[in-house]
Amino acid sequence: MKKILWFGLGLVVILVGALYFLYSSSFVYEQAINAERAAAGLVRKNIQVDDHRIAYLEGGAGEVVVLIHGFGAEKDNWDRFAKYLQPGCQVFIPDLPGFGESSKLPEARYDIASQVKRLNRIAEALNLRKFHLAGNSMGGMIACEYAAQYPEKVLSLGLFAPGGIFPPHKNELMKLLEKGENPLVVKTPEDFDRIMSLLFVSPPPFPAPVKKFLADRAMANAAFNEKVFKDMSADFRTPDSPLAPFLPKVAAPTLIVWGDKDKILDVSSVSVLEKGLKNRQTIIMKDTGHVPMVEKPQESAAAYRSFIEKAVKR
């Protein structure tokens, strides 16, 4: 009888352990993200670039496109967007140093100028000589400065609500930052909910385990993200928009994409960009927040794909 009891108890423990494994947040997230990558034809790879180990996604064939994520984000923000660039594009999506699965070195600096240099080293390591470049938020600022500094390498530039512009109208994020609050650094589950509400008009319906994984990971990275934000803040100690001096130096045709309900970087920033860029077109997406490629991947990818097709024909 005792043997049967112990056997039954052991079986229950095994089943509970198996269920925990199957439904743990990290396992569910991994399965979900692998499915997203597979649907987009993306494969995860690693490369060593100087002191940093860089994780990146690659997939497709055709026009070479490099996509750069924003602050606190990662390469997989672009998965569904990249899916709608196929067929016809070979996509490279790195985790910038300090983010995602790439190295986080406490002794390194992560200001915009340093990240621009690292992006160039990544492009060299991947043997990318000419390519279309697009970035969102912080990634848009990096992409724009890169295009200004390496015009011979950039075929076209995509700016998805880029940072580096002081908008004529202050939005919710700017008001919070002026109060000493930084919602971009997630320290609690409530912080995660708040940043989701700031990023999206309609936040994606994350399954509970995936949401928990993302919140836990953001909280685990909070201290390092504060360090990165502090490094970046040096670029904003100026009366003028930090990106403004670079805009006239951008030779590549440029697409500006902005959500009309962006609570992170106000859509009024568009007027500043349009004044500085020589060859640009603008798309304002209705009922869209700060990350159009996540909130409306098919619509934003269709606009971007049409743009680069025209850029190639010029």
C-alpha angles and dihedrals in degrees: 000000000000090000090053091047093050091045091051092047091049091050091052090051091050092049093047090049091049092049091049090051093047094048103032113126095243093050094047091047092049092051092047095048092046089053091050092050093047091050089053093045091243126149124198116234140168133222133178113233113181106298096346131082105216123207114201144165124234133182148137132035135256130044109031112240127183117197123197124200128217136249114306089006134102145212095279091067084083100048099103092038089053090051090063093050089068134136105035105033135084104209129203118186117178130191099235114236107278095030141081114346095339122104120287107204114186092203094054126089120237103192117137096261091053092049091050089055091047091049089056091050089050090051090050092048090051090046092239107160102166125013148147111260129202134169141178126222108322087007089056091054090050091047092050094049089046091053090051093050099039104032093155091064102045117082094180138352128225117196113192104187092317124203124233097073126107101217120221088234122051114228134196097282094051091050091051092049090051088056090054095256121127112193090177089077110069116211102155137029087253089056089054092053090048095052090049090055090050095047100047141041087204110019114217113263096249115192108246095252092050092049090049091050093050092047093047092049093048090051092048090053095045097104093048092045089054088054091050092047090051090051090050093047090073088071091060099054092102134094090233130060107277091226095051098088091053098050098079089050094060107105099173121094106262134211117202115201121183136167113235091223099045109152095182101053114013118240089232085080087080092077090058092050094047092054093052103041120079101200112030145130127199134217120189110197116213122234090005133131135206100304108049092169089061101035096042106013098161096048095044093044092051090053092047094046091051089050096053091045089058091044090055092052093054 
